[in-house]
Short mmCIF file of C-alpha atoms in Angstrom, two decimals:
data_model
loop_
_atom_site.label_atom_id
_atom_site.label_comp_id
_atom_site.label_asym_id
_atom_site.label_seq_id
_atom_site.Cartn_x
_atom_site.Cartn_y
_atom_site.Cartn_z
CA MET S 293 -23.02 -17.12 -1.14
CA LEU S 294 -22.38 -13.73 0.59
CA ARG S 295 -19.37 -12.71 3.05
CA VAL S 296 -20.36 -10.74 6.05
CA THR S 297 -17.27 -9.01 7.51
CA GLU S 298 -16.38 -7.02 10.76
CA LEU S 299 -18.88 -9.09 13.01
CA ALA S 300 -17.59 -8.16 16.47
CA LEU S 301 -18.59 -10.63 19.59
CA PRO S 302 -16.92 -10.85 23.00
CA LEU S 303 -14.37 -13.46 23.47
CA HIS S 304 -16.37 -15.61 25.77
CA HIS S 305 -19.55 -15.68 23.48
CA PRO S 306 -21.41 -18.67 23.29
CA ASP S 307 -21.60 -20.64 19.92
CA GLU S 308 -25.29 -19.65 19.33
CA ALA S 309 -24.21 -15.78 19.53
CA LEU S 310 -22.62 -15.95 15.78
CA PRO S 311 -25.71 -16.86 13.81
CA ALA S 312 -27.84 -14.50 15.78
CA ALA S 313 -25.14 -11.86 14.83
CA ILE S 314 -25.63 -12.57 11.31
CA CYS S 315 -29.00 -12.60 11.27
CA LYS S 316 -28.84 -9.22 13.10
CA ARG S 317 -26.31 -7.79 10.70
CA LEU S 318 -28.14 -8.98 7.73
CA ARG S 319 -31.73 -8.10 9.07
CA ILE S 320 -33.05 -11.35 8.23
CA SER S 321 -34.97 -14.01 10.48
CA PRO S 322 -33.00 -17.17 11.75
CA ARG S 323 -35.04 -19.41 9.55
CA GLU S 324 -33.73 -17.41 6.19
CA LEU S 325 -30.12 -18.09 7.31
CA VAL S 326 -29.34 -21.57 5.43
CA ARG S 327 -25.77 -21.81 6.22
CA HIS S 328 -22.63 -20.17 7.66
CA VAL S 329 -18.82 -20.78 7.45
CA VAL S 330 -16.20 -18.79 9.26
CA ALA S 331 -13.97 -17.43 6.62
CA ARG S 332 -11.67 -15.47 8.77
CA ARG S 333 -11.33 -15.07 12.67
CA ALA S 334 -9.18 -12.35 14.43
CA HIS S 335 -9.08 -10.71 18.08
CA ASP S 336 -9.11 -7.02 18.87
CA ALA S 337 -7.23 -6.62 22.08
CA ARG S 338 -6.78 -2.55 21.86
CA ASP S 339 -6.03 -1.00 25.35
CA ASN S 340 -8.93 -0.20 27.76
CA ARG S 341 -11.50 -2.38 25.64
CA ALA S 342 -13.04 -5.64 26.31
CA ILE S 343 -11.10 -8.22 24.02
CA MET S 344 -13.39 -9.07 20.99
CA LEU S 345 -13.22 -11.61 18.34
CA VAL S 346 -13.99 -10.29 14.86
CA TYR S 347 -15.16 -12.62 12.61
CA SER S 348 -15.71 -12.63 8.64
CA VAL S 349 -18.18 -15.21 7.66
CA ASP S 350 -19.71 -16.91 4.31
CA VAL S 351 -23.42 -17.45 4.45
CA ASN S 352 -25.92 -18.73 2.42
CA VAL S 353 -29.49 -17.04 2.75
CA LYS S 354 -32.92 -17.97 1.28
CA ASP S 355 -33.06 -14.71 -0.73
CA GLU S 356 -29.56 -13.68 -1.66
CA ALA S 357 -30.34 -10.94 -4.32
CA ALA S 358 -33.03 -9.33 -1.56
CA VAL S 359 -29.81 -8.86 0.70
CA LEU S 360 -27.55 -7.83 -1.69
CA ALA S 361 -29.86 -5.07 -2.89
CA ARG S 362 -30.50 -3.84 0.77
CA PHE S 363 -26.65 -3.68 1.49
CA LYS S 364 -25.54 -2.55 -1.87
CA LYS S 365 -23.46 0.21 -0.50
CA ASP S 366 -22.33 -1.86 2.68
CA ARG S 367 -18.58 -3.20 2.07
CA ASN S 368 -18.94 -5.35 4.75
CA VAL S 369 -21.84 -7.17 2.72
CA GLN S 370 -20.61 -8.58 -0.18
CA ARG S 371 -20.64 -11.50 -2.48
CA THR S 372 -18.11 -14.14 -1.40
CA PRO S 373 -15.06 -13.54 -3.74
CA ASP S 374 -13.62 -16.44 -5.86
CA THR S 375 -10.26 -17.33 -4.22
CA ARG S 376 -9.85 -20.49 -6.36
CA TYR S 377 -6.74 -20.46 -8.34
CA HIS S 378 -6.66 -20.29 -12.03
CA PHE S 379 -3.47 -21.04 -13.98
CA VAL S 380 -2.48 -18.69 -16.84
CA ALA S 381 -1.16 -21.44 -19.20
CA GLN S 382 0.00 -25.02 -19.73
CA ALA S 383 2.90 -26.53 -21.40
CA PRO S 384 2.18 -28.29 -24.67
CA ALA S 385 2.94 -31.87 -24.69
CA GLY S 386 6.46 -32.85 -25.72
CA ARG S 387 7.80 -29.37 -25.28
CA SER S 388 11.23 -29.01 -26.24
CA GLY S 389 13.97 -26.48 -25.37
CA PRO S 390 15.71 -26.09 -21.92
CA ARG S 391 13.61 -26.70 -18.83
CA PRO S 392 12.74 -23.29 -16.39
CA VAL S 393 15.51 -23.19 -13.70
CA VAL S 394 14.55 -22.18 -10.32
CA ILE S 395 17.97 -21.00 -7.94
CA GLY S 396 16.80 -21.67 -4.51
CA ALA S 397 14.40 -23.71 -2.67
CA GLY S 398 13.34 -21.32 -0.23
CA PRO S 399 9.22 -20.38 0.07
CA CYS S 400 9.54 -18.18 -3.12
CA GLY S 401 11.62 -20.79 -5.18
CA LEU S 402 9.42 -23.71 -3.76
CA PHE S 403 6.27 -22.09 -5.12
CA ALA S 404 7.62 -21.15 -8.28
CA GLY S 405 8.69 -24.89 -8.88
CA LEU S 406 5.51 -25.97 -7.59
CA ILE S 407 3.14 -23.54 -10.12
CA LEU S 408 5.78 -24.49 -12.86
CA ALA S 409 5.31 -28.26 -12.27
CA GLN S 410 1.55 -27.90 -11.82
CA MET S 411 1.65 -25.98 -15.42
CA GLY S 412 3.58 -28.91 -17.00
CA PHE S 413 6.89 -27.26 -17.56
CA ARG S 414 9.33 -29.73 -15.68
CA PRO S 415 11.36 -27.22 -13.65
CA ILE S 416 14.92 -27.92 -12.60
CA ILE S 417 15.32 -26.62 -8.94
CA LEU S 418 18.70 -26.04 -7.63
CA ASP S 419 19.70 -25.05 -3.95
CA ARG S 420 23.41 -24.89 -2.73
CA GLY S 421 22.08 -26.57 0.62
CA LYS S 422 20.98 -29.74 1.53
CA VAL S 423 17.65 -31.48 1.93
CA VAL S 424 15.82 -30.13 4.82
CA ARG S 425 16.57 -33.37 7.22
CA GLU S 426 20.19 -33.00 6.58
CA ARG S 427 20.34 -29.27 6.72
CA THR S 428 18.40 -29.22 10.16
CA LYS S 429 21.25 -31.57 11.86
CA ASP S 430 23.85 -29.06 10.44
CA THR S 431 21.71 -26.11 11.69
CA TRP S 432 21.60 -27.92 15.06
CA GLY S 433 25.68 -28.39 14.82
CA LEU S 434 25.77 -24.89 14.96
CA TRP S 435 23.25 -24.05 17.88
CA ARG S 436 24.46 -27.05 20.04
CA ARG S 437 28.45 -27.62 18.98
CA SER S 438 29.28 -24.08 17.61
CA VAL S 439 30.12 -25.89 14.15
CA LEU S 440 29.18 -23.82 11.28
CA ASP S 441 28.33 -25.15 7.74
CA PRO S 442 28.49 -22.19 5.55
CA GLU S 443 26.49 -24.15 2.83
CA SER S 444 23.96 -25.70 5.14
CA ASN S 445 22.59 -23.52 7.86
CA VAL S 446 19.62 -21.48 8.86
CA GLN S 447 20.19 -19.40 5.80
CA PHE S 448 21.07 -22.29 2.91
CA GLY S 449 19.17 -25.36 2.04
CA GLU S 450 15.77 -26.73 1.37
CA GLY S 451 12.92 -24.60 2.89
CA GLY S 452 15.24 -21.47 3.06
CA ALA S 453 15.44 -19.16 6.08
CA GLY S 454 11.50 -19.39 6.76
CA THR S 455 12.06 -22.82 7.79
CA PHE S 456 13.76 -21.97 11.14
CA SER S 457 11.36 -18.99 12.10
CA ASP S 458 7.91 -18.65 13.57
CA GLY S 459 6.17 -19.71 10.50
CA LYS S 460 4.18 -16.85 9.94
CA LEU S 461 1.65 -17.25 7.01
CA TYR S 462 0.27 -13.82 7.03
CA SER S 463 1.58 -10.23 5.48
CA ARG S 464 0.45 -6.88 4.47
CA ILE S 465 0.03 -7.63 0.77
CA LYS S 466 -3.31 -6.76 -0.96
CA ASP S 467 -3.64 -9.29 -4.02
CA PRO S 468 -6.99 -9.06 -5.79
CA ARG S 469 -6.14 -12.55 -7.44
CA HIS S 470 -5.96 -14.03 -3.87
CA LEU S 471 -2.44 -15.65 -4.57
CA ASP S 472 -2.31 -16.00 -0.61
CA ARG S 473 -5.04 -18.62 -0.57
CA LYS S 474 -3.37 -20.60 -3.18
CA VAL S 475 -0.44 -20.80 -0.73
CA LEU S 476 -2.16 -21.56 2.48
CA THR S 477 -4.40 -24.08 0.46
CA GLU S 478 -1.35 -26.16 -0.80
CA PHE S 479 0.34 -25.89 2.71
CA VAL S 480 -2.68 -27.70 4.20
CA LYS S 481 -2.33 -30.36 1.29
CA ALA S 482 1.26 -30.53 2.65
CA GLY S 483 0.22 -31.11 6.27
CA ALA S 484 -0.49 -27.49 7.90
CA PRO S 485 -3.25 -27.36 10.25
CA PRO S 486 -6.63 -26.35 8.63
CA GLU S 487 -7.21 -23.54 10.81
CA ILE S 488 -4.16 -21.33 9.04
CA LEU S 489 -7.23 -21.07 6.42
CA THR S 490 -9.42 -18.92 8.98
CA GLU S 491 -6.89 -17.57 11.35
CA ALA S 492 -6.10 -13.88 11.04
CA HIS S 493 -2.51 -14.23 11.88
CA PRO S 494 -1.78 -18.16 10.98
CA HIS S 495 1.69 -19.46 11.71
CA ILE S 496 3.11 -23.03 11.81
CA GLY S 497 6.37 -23.49 13.19
CA THR S 498 9.72 -24.96 12.29
CA PHE S 499 8.86 -28.97 13.11
CA ARG S 500 5.74 -28.60 10.90
CA LEU S 501 7.56 -26.63 8.13
CA VAL S 502 9.93 -29.67 7.73
CA THR S 503 7.42 -31.98 7.14
CA MET S 504 5.40 -29.78 4.75
CA VAL S 505 8.68 -28.66 2.55
CA GLU S 506 9.26 -32.47 2.08
CA GLN S 507 5.88 -33.09 0.93
CA LEU S 508 5.92 -30.23 -1.74
CA ARG S 509 8.90 -31.49 -2.90
CA GLU S 510 7.45 -34.65 -3.66
CA THR S 511 4.34 -33.18 -5.24
CA ILE S 512 6.81 -31.31 -7.46
CA GLU S 513 8.91 -34.39 -8.34
CA GLY S 514 5.58 -36.22 -9.09
CA LEU S 515 4.75 -33.82 -11.69
CA GLY S 516 8.26 -34.11 -13.22
CA GLY S 517 10.22 -31.49 -11.38
CA GLU S 518 13.58 -32.22 -10.56
CA TYR S 519 15.69 -30.93 -7.39
CA ARG S 520 19.40 -30.90 -7.54
CA PHE S 521 21.01 -30.14 -4.16
CA GLN S 522 24.31 -29.05 -3.21
CA HIS S 523 24.67 -27.38 -6.61
CA ARG S 524 25.61 -23.66 -6.18
CA VAL S 525 25.33 -21.24 -9.21
CA ASP S 526 28.89 -19.74 -9.44
CA GLY S 527 28.65 -17.89 -12.77
CA ILE S 528 25.67 -17.05 -15.29
CA ASP S 529 26.19 -17.09 -19.11
CA VAL S 530 24.87 -13.84 -20.66
CA ALA S 531 24.96 -13.45 -24.40
CA THR S 532 24.71 -9.87 -26.08
CA ASP S 533 23.32 -9.48 -29.34
CA ALA S 534 24.36 -6.74 -32.12
CA GLN S 535 22.11 -3.99 -30.33
CA GLY S 536 23.51 -4.52 -26.96
CA ASN S 537 20.79 -6.64 -25.44
CA ARG S 538 21.52 -8.92 -23.04
CA SER S 539 19.93 -12.48 -22.37
CA VAL S 540 20.61 -15.86 -20.21
CA ARG S 541 22.00 -18.42 -21.91
CA GLY S 542 23.02 -20.84 -19.13
CA LEU S 543 24.85 -21.40 -15.76
CA HIS S 544 27.94 -22.39 -14.38
CA LEU S 545 27.49 -24.78 -11.29
CA HIS S 546 30.32 -24.86 -8.52
CA THR S 547 30.63 -28.64 -9.29
CA GLY S 548 32.10 -27.62 -13.03
CA ASP S 549 28.84 -28.65 -14.82
CA TYR S 550 27.31 -26.03 -17.29
CA LEU S 551 23.27 -25.86 -17.29
CA GLU S 552 21.65 -24.71 -20.33
CA ALA S 553 18.98 -22.28 -19.54
CA ASP S 554 16.98 -19.33 -20.91
CA HIS S 555 14.50 -18.83 -18.38
CA VAL S 556 15.91 -18.54 -14.79
CA VAL S 557 14.13 -17.81 -11.58
CA LEU S 558 16.31 -15.94 -9.10
CA ALA S 559 15.03 -16.94 -5.57
CA VAL S 560 18.36 -16.95 -3.51
CA GLY S 561 17.12 -15.47 -0.37
CA HIS S 562 18.45 -12.61 1.42
CA SER S 563 21.78 -13.89 2.39
CA ALA S 564 23.44 -15.12 -0.60
CA ARG S 565 26.09 -12.62 -0.69
CA ASP S 566 28.52 -14.30 -2.98
CA THR S 567 25.78 -14.74 -5.68
CA PHE S 568 24.75 -10.93 -5.46
CA ALA S 569 28.38 -10.24 -5.85
CA MET S 570 28.74 -12.73 -8.98
CA LEU S 571 25.44 -11.48 -10.51
CA HIS S 572 26.69 -7.72 -9.98
CA ALA S 573 30.05 -8.69 -11.54
CA ALA S 574 28.17 -10.23 -14.54
CA GLY S 575 26.46 -6.83 -15.23
CA VAL S 576 23.00 -7.56 -13.88
CA HIS S 577 20.99 -4.63 -12.95
CA VAL S 578 21.07 -4.25 -9.07
CA GLU S 579 20.41 -1.41 -6.50
CA ALA S 580 20.97 -0.95 -3.16
CA LYS S 581 17.94 -1.57 -0.91
CA PRO S 582 16.72 -0.32 2.76
CA PHE S 583 17.01 -2.74 5.60
CA ALA S 584 17.46 -2.75 9.29
CA ILE S 585 19.85 -3.37 12.17
CA GLY S 586 19.48 -4.06 15.77
CA VAL S 587 18.99 -6.94 18.28
CA ARG S 588 16.84 -9.46 19.44
CA ILE S 589 14.98 -8.52 22.53
CA GLU S 590 13.67 -11.24 24.90
CA HIS S 591 10.65 -10.93 27.78
CA PRO S 592 9.06 -13.71 29.52
CA GLN S 593 6.16 -14.71 27.21
CA SER S 594 3.80 -14.13 30.58
CA TRP S 595 4.60 -10.67 30.78
CA ILE S 596 3.59 -9.84 27.03
CA ASP S 597 0.40 -11.89 27.65
CA ARG S 598 -0.62 -9.88 30.75
CA ALA S 599 0.25 -6.62 28.94
CA ARG S 600 -1.97 -7.47 26.16
CA PHE S 601 -4.61 -9.47 27.38
CA GLY S 602 -4.84 -8.76 30.94
CA ALA S 603 -7.17 -11.04 32.82
CA ASP S 604 -7.45 -12.86 29.66
CA ALA S 605 -3.89 -13.87 29.29
CA GLY S 606 -3.70 -17.62 28.92
CA ASN S 607 -6.87 -17.82 26.93
CA PRO S 608 -6.57 -20.98 24.46
CA ILE S 609 -8.23 -18.71 21.70
CA LEU S 610 -6.00 -15.97 22.21
CA GLY S 611 -2.75 -18.21 22.59
CA ALA S 612 0.59 -16.39 23.06
CA ALA S 613 0.46 -12.62 22.73
CA GLU S 614 2.19 -10.50 19.90
CA TYR S 615 3.13 -7.00 19.53
CA HIS S 616 3.92 -4.90 16.64
CA ILE S 617 5.40 -1.24 17.54
CA SER S 618 7.47 1.57 16.28
CA HIS S 619 8.73 4.97 16.86
CA HIS S 620 10.17 7.83 15.03
CA CYS S 621 13.51 9.25 16.68
CA SER S 622 14.72 12.60 17.13
CA ASN S 623 17.62 11.62 15.23
CA GLY S 624 15.59 11.12 12.06
CA ARG S 625 15.77 7.09 12.54
CA THR S 626 12.78 4.78 13.05
CA VAL S 627 12.77 2.10 15.47
CA TYR S 628 10.59 -0.81 14.99
CA SER S 629 9.92 -4.43 16.35
CA PHE S 630 10.48 -7.03 13.84
CA CYS S 631 9.52 -10.70 13.33
CA MET S 632 8.11 -11.04 16.68
CA CYS S 633 8.37 -14.66 17.94
CA PRO S 634 5.66 -15.59 20.68
CA GLY S 635 6.83 -18.34 23.12
CA GLY S 636 10.09 -18.71 21.25
CA THR S 637 13.72 -18.66 21.18
CA VAL S 638 16.49 -16.76 19.59
CA VAL S 639 18.84 -18.72 17.45
CA ALA S 640 22.33 -18.24 15.70
CA ALA S 641 21.41 -17.51 11.93
CA THR S 642 25.12 -16.46 10.45
CA SER S 643 25.79 -18.36 7.15
CA GLU S 644 29.72 -17.05 7.15
CA GLU S 645 32.58 -18.19 9.33
CA GLY S 646 33.49 -15.63 11.85
CA ARG S 647 30.28 -13.63 12.27
CA VAL S 648 27.33 -13.77 14.46
CA ALA S 649 23.75 -13.08 13.13
CA THR S 650 20.44 -13.52 15.10
CA ASN S 651 17.08 -14.46 14.45
CA GLY S 652 13.73 -15.67 16.05
CA MET S 653 12.04 -19.01 15.86
CA SER S 654 9.04 -20.67 17.42
CA GLN S 655 7.33 -24.04 17.22
CA TYR S 656 3.81 -24.28 16.19
CA SER S 657 2.69 -24.49 20.44
CA ARG S 658 4.60 -21.27 20.86
CA ASN S 659 5.07 -22.60 24.48
CA GLU S 660 8.42 -21.59 25.14
CA ARG S 661 9.28 -19.41 28.25
CA ASN S 662 10.30 -16.16 26.45
CA ALA S 663 8.96 -13.92 23.84
CA ASN S 664 11.30 -12.47 21.40
CA SER S 665 11.55 -10.03 18.45
CA GLY S 666 13.69 -7.92 16.61
CA PHE S 667 14.20 -4.59 18.06
CA VAL S 668 15.89 -2.76 14.96
CA VAL S 669 16.42 0.67 13.40
CA ALA S 670 16.00 1.21 9.68
CA ILE S 671 18.68 2.14 7.35
CA ASP S 672 18.67 4.30 4.34
CA PRO S 673 21.58 3.42 1.63
CA ALA S 674 21.42 7.06 0.24
CA ARG S 675 22.28 8.25 3.91
CA ASP S 676 24.60 5.40 5.50
CA TYR S 677 26.55 3.73 2.28
CA PRO S 678 25.74 5.83 -0.83
CA GLY S 679 27.07 4.79 -4.27
CA ASP S 680 27.50 1.08 -4.17
CA PRO S 681 24.88 -1.18 -4.46
CA LEU S 682 26.67 -3.92 -2.59
CA ALA S 683 27.69 -1.46 0.17
CA GLY S 684 24.74 -2.91 2.68
CA ILE S 685 26.70 -6.20 2.28
CA ALA S 686 30.00 -4.88 3.86
CA PHE S 687 27.65 -2.95 6.56
CA GLN S 688 26.10 -6.17 7.71
CA ARG S 689 29.37 -7.99 7.40
CA HIS S 690 31.09 -5.13 9.75
CA TRP S 691 28.59 -5.63 12.47
CA GLU S 692 28.40 -9.12 12.27
CA SER S 693 32.22 -9.57 12.62
CA ARG S 694 32.15 -7.16 15.63
CA ALA S 695 29.65 -9.07 17.31
CA PHE S 696 31.77 -12.31 16.65
CA ILE S 697 34.35 -10.87 18.55
CA ALA S 698 32.35 -9.24 21.35
CA GLY S 699 30.81 -12.82 22.11
CA GLY S 700 34.19 -14.39 22.37
CA SER S 701 34.91 -15.55 19.03
CA THR S 702 33.08 -18.78 19.42
CA TYR S 703 29.67 -18.14 17.85
CA LYS S 704 28.09 -17.25 21.11
CA ALA S 705 26.44 -14.00 20.87
CA PRO S 706 26.96 -10.53 22.87
CA ALA S 707 23.99 -10.03 25.26
CA GLN S 708 23.36 -7.04 27.56
CA ARG S 709 20.80 -6.30 30.27
CA LEU S 710 18.32 -3.59 29.01
CA GLY S 711 19.03 -1.34 32.11
CA ASP S 712 22.73 -1.58 31.26
CA PHE S 713 22.16 -0.89 27.73
CA LEU S 714 20.16 2.33 28.49
CA ALA S 715 23.08 3.34 31.19
CA GLY S 716 26.07 3.01 28.86
CA ARG S 717 27.47 -0.02 30.80
CA PRO S 718 28.66 -3.41 29.91
CA SER S 719 26.78 -6.10 31.68
CA LYS S 720 28.16 -8.37 34.07
CA ALA S 721 25.51 -10.80 35.15
CA LEU S 722 21.75 -11.58 34.14
CA GLY S 723 18.89 -10.78 36.00
CA GLN S 724 15.45 -11.96 35.64
CA VAL S 725 15.31 -12.89 32.16
CA THR S 726 17.12 -15.83 30.78
CA PRO S 727 18.43 -15.61 27.29
CA SER S 728 17.46 -18.51 24.68
CA TYR S 729 19.99 -17.88 22.30
CA ARG S 730 21.97 -21.12 21.06
CA PRO S 731 24.74 -21.74 21.40
CA GLY S 732 24.71 -19.35 24.31
CA VAL S 733 25.70 -15.59 25.23
CA GLU S 734 28.76 -13.88 26.48
CA MET S 735 27.70 -10.52 28.64
CA ALA S 736 29.05 -7.58 26.80
CA ASP S 737 28.26 -4.01 25.52
CA LEU S 738 26.29 -3.95 22.70
CA ALA S 739 27.12 -0.50 21.82
CA GLU S 740 30.21 -2.02 20.57
CA CYS S 741 28.55 -4.13 18.15
CA LEU S 742 26.15 -1.54 16.59
CA PRO S 743 26.54 1.90 14.67
CA GLU S 744 26.21 5.02 16.97
CA PHE S 745 22.90 6.27 15.41
CA ALA S 746 21.17 2.99 16.16
CA VAL S 747 22.52 2.91 19.64
CA THR S 748 21.18 6.75 20.19
CA ALA S 749 17.51 5.76 18.28
CA MET S 750 17.31 2.43 20.17
CA ARG S 751 18.06 3.99 23.62
CA GLU S 752 15.36 6.72 22.93
CA ALA S 753 12.89 4.26 21.88
CA LEU S 754 12.99 1.67 24.80
CA PRO S 755 11.12 3.99 27.37
CA VAL S 756 8.32 4.98 24.68
CA PHE S 757 7.83 1.31 24.22
CA GLY S 758 7.51 0.50 27.77
CA ARG S 759 4.81 3.14 28.10
CA GLN S 760 2.99 1.03 25.44
CA ILE S 761 3.55 -2.43 26.75
CA SER S 762 3.98 -2.61 30.50
CA GLY S 763 7.31 -4.58 31.27
CA TYR S 764 8.82 -3.93 27.91
CA ASP S 765 11.58 -1.47 28.92
CA HIS S 766 12.21 -3.77 32.43
CA PRO S 767 15.70 -3.45 33.32
CA ASP S 768 16.54 -7.18 33.28
CA VAL S 769 15.01 -7.46 29.68
CA VAL S 770 17.93 -9.38 27.61
CA LEU S 771 19.08 -7.81 24.32
CA THR S 772 20.98 -10.00 22.14
CA GLY S 773 22.97 -8.82 19.20
CA VAL S 774 22.98 -8.53 16.28
CA GLU S 775 20.15 -8.52 14.13
CA THR S 776 21.37 -7.84 10.52
CA ARG S 777 19.25 -9.89 8.29
CA THR S 778 15.96 -8.08 8.28
CA SER S 779 15.67 -8.20 4.54
CA SER S 780 17.75 -8.14 1.60
CA PRO S 781 20.26 -5.41 1.31
CA VAL S 782 19.84 -5.26 -2.51
CA ARG S 783 17.49 -5.41 -5.36
CA PHE S 784 17.70 -6.82 -8.52
CA THR S 785 15.24 -4.60 -10.33
CA ARG S 786 12.89 -6.22 -12.77
CA GLY S 787 10.32 -4.68 -15.40
CA ALA S 788 6.42 -5.22 -15.74
CA ASP S 789 7.21 -8.73 -17.24
CA PHE S 790 9.11 -9.61 -14.03
CA GLN S 791 12.40 -9.98 -15.90
CA SER S 792 15.43 -8.31 -14.91
CA LEU S 793 15.76 -4.68 -16.20
CA ASN S 794 18.83 -5.48 -18.48
CA THR S 795 18.79 -9.17 -18.56
CA ALA S 796 16.33 -11.21 -20.34
CA GLY S 797 15.56 -14.46 -19.20
CA LEU S 798 16.49 -13.63 -15.84
CA PHE S 799 13.55 -13.36 -13.28
CA PRO S 800 14.41 -11.76 -9.87
CA ALA S 801 12.23 -13.09 -7.34
CA GLY S 802 11.19 -13.34 -3.55
CA GLU S 803 13.17 -11.91 -0.66
CA GLY S 804 16.71 -12.00 -1.77
CA ALA S 805 15.84 -10.18 -4.98
CA GLY S 806 14.19 -7.28 -2.84
CA TYR S 807 10.76 -8.23 -3.41
CA ALA S 808 9.13 -9.87 -0.53
CA GLY S 809 9.29 -10.16 3.21
CA GLY S 810 8.58 -13.29 4.93
CA ILE S 811 7.08 -16.83 3.86
CA LEU S 812 3.91 -15.75 2.47
CA SER S 813 4.59 -12.77 0.62
CA ALA S 814 7.92 -14.69 -0.90
CA ALA S 815 5.64 -17.71 -1.86
CA VAL S 816 3.12 -15.39 -3.58
CA ASP S 817 6.02 -13.70 -5.44
CA GLY S 818 7.26 -17.14 -6.56
CA ILE S 819 3.54 -17.73 -8.01
CA LYS S 820 3.62 -14.34 -9.85
CA VAL S 821 7.27 -15.09 -11.19
CA ALA S 822 6.34 -18.49 -12.18
CA GLU S 823 3.34 -17.16 -14.30
CA ALA S 824 5.68 -14.57 -15.90
CA VAL S 825 8.04 -17.64 -16.79
CA ALA S 826 5.11 -19.47 -18.33
CA ALA S 827 3.82 -16.38 -19.82
CA SER S 828 7.25 -15.94 -21.72
CA VAL S 829 7.62 -19.34 -22.69
CA MET S 830 4.20 -19.58 -24.14
CA GLY S 831 4.11 -15.99 -25.43
CA VAL S 832 1.10 -14.94 -23.73
CA ALA S 833 0.28 -11.91 -21.56
CA VAL S 834 1.52 -11.79 -18.04
CA PRO S 835 -1.21 -11.58 -15.66
CA GLY S 836 -2.23 -8.38 -14.32
#
């Protein structure tokens, strides 16, 4: 089978246009084309061009060798890659010794647990939060009643932070082993729509993710894995030998229990601040990592659709329009859009009392009134808080506390019209755009909730983005603060064997450890770490 890529056709092309384009590209007659299947479909909606659909297709032809010979130097005509997943090891029957432990049941921990279970290692998965249905009720308790459960919220619980998001299933990672395909395939088995296997920018949405997470849990348990919810890890037992080499021996749980463990996957997510501090105190190597701070910016989705798609706005093939923009500012900072949620809502994402943090969320339909995204400024630890690997946590907490006070100390969020933000005056009332933040907003001056360098950079970037996307800098656009959880503020550095640089048996993984950003990349990292655990247990090489 051959894969043909970069086949561009008009948005409104008839069905027969695709096989005709394949034949034209391969310089074959229609009777030589046996079969074709769409492997991927994207759209190209760049300014001043007609919108095009761009296909990658897998095809069977009568004389494959002749076609390959004709296109041997053409990277857009190649053999279809083998995207099947191949396990690196299999646990021996009756294996003794401690079972692998996965801390965290977000996308990374979920797939680490799944792969270990599929290899027969019967992992134990610990999560400080609750099962996803109970966690959903607690999360809605904050959104609807301003009642926060610090152990069960947007950040903590089965499914991780990605459960309450847009459910994006794409990333910029390039993996020659196609581990992302393994993730998508398992999601489809768990109930995701099959089109996520072909769409260039697939997404699922919160409600579908909930049922999928439950199905994956059932799969893991059916393979001998074990979940323990509401089990927070409060301590790590590390042994040191005569040569000073450190290794994990076990975990202390908040229940008072001790769990023997010599292979521990650390997949705690980007907001497990107390866990970060505990590991640092235990001597586990940790470094400060860049992240970003800013606000959520909201526009009517119809404005973004018209700006991106023009007369084709509303076409069901295109769906709700997205954007990705950035600007390098004169003060040396970079402002960029982050985690754009078409047709979604802005939600409360704090996990600590007395603080406000925002995030964006969409359902699969993406049919809410507004579009929202993070509008954030990059932070450099060496420049902004040098010397302390945990200083980024204090930085986040400071501005989240300021946002809590500016919002009225009730978990409402401070909000401001864009025009007032540019003018440097507090907002008194809303305009054309109604904010979607739950549990509500308090009109304020966001300059009081953000560092001065961020305010300066954001004010410079807004008109620039307005020239790129019509209406982006409309004065009635709503800014809601603060966005601080763009990624982990720390990295638990690991070696080529995926183990901590100074603590053998501890496998830092996913977004919280500083090795992923988003559902798909976190899940892929979970697979890689599970393979490394299996390789360590079995004494084989870690896959390249």
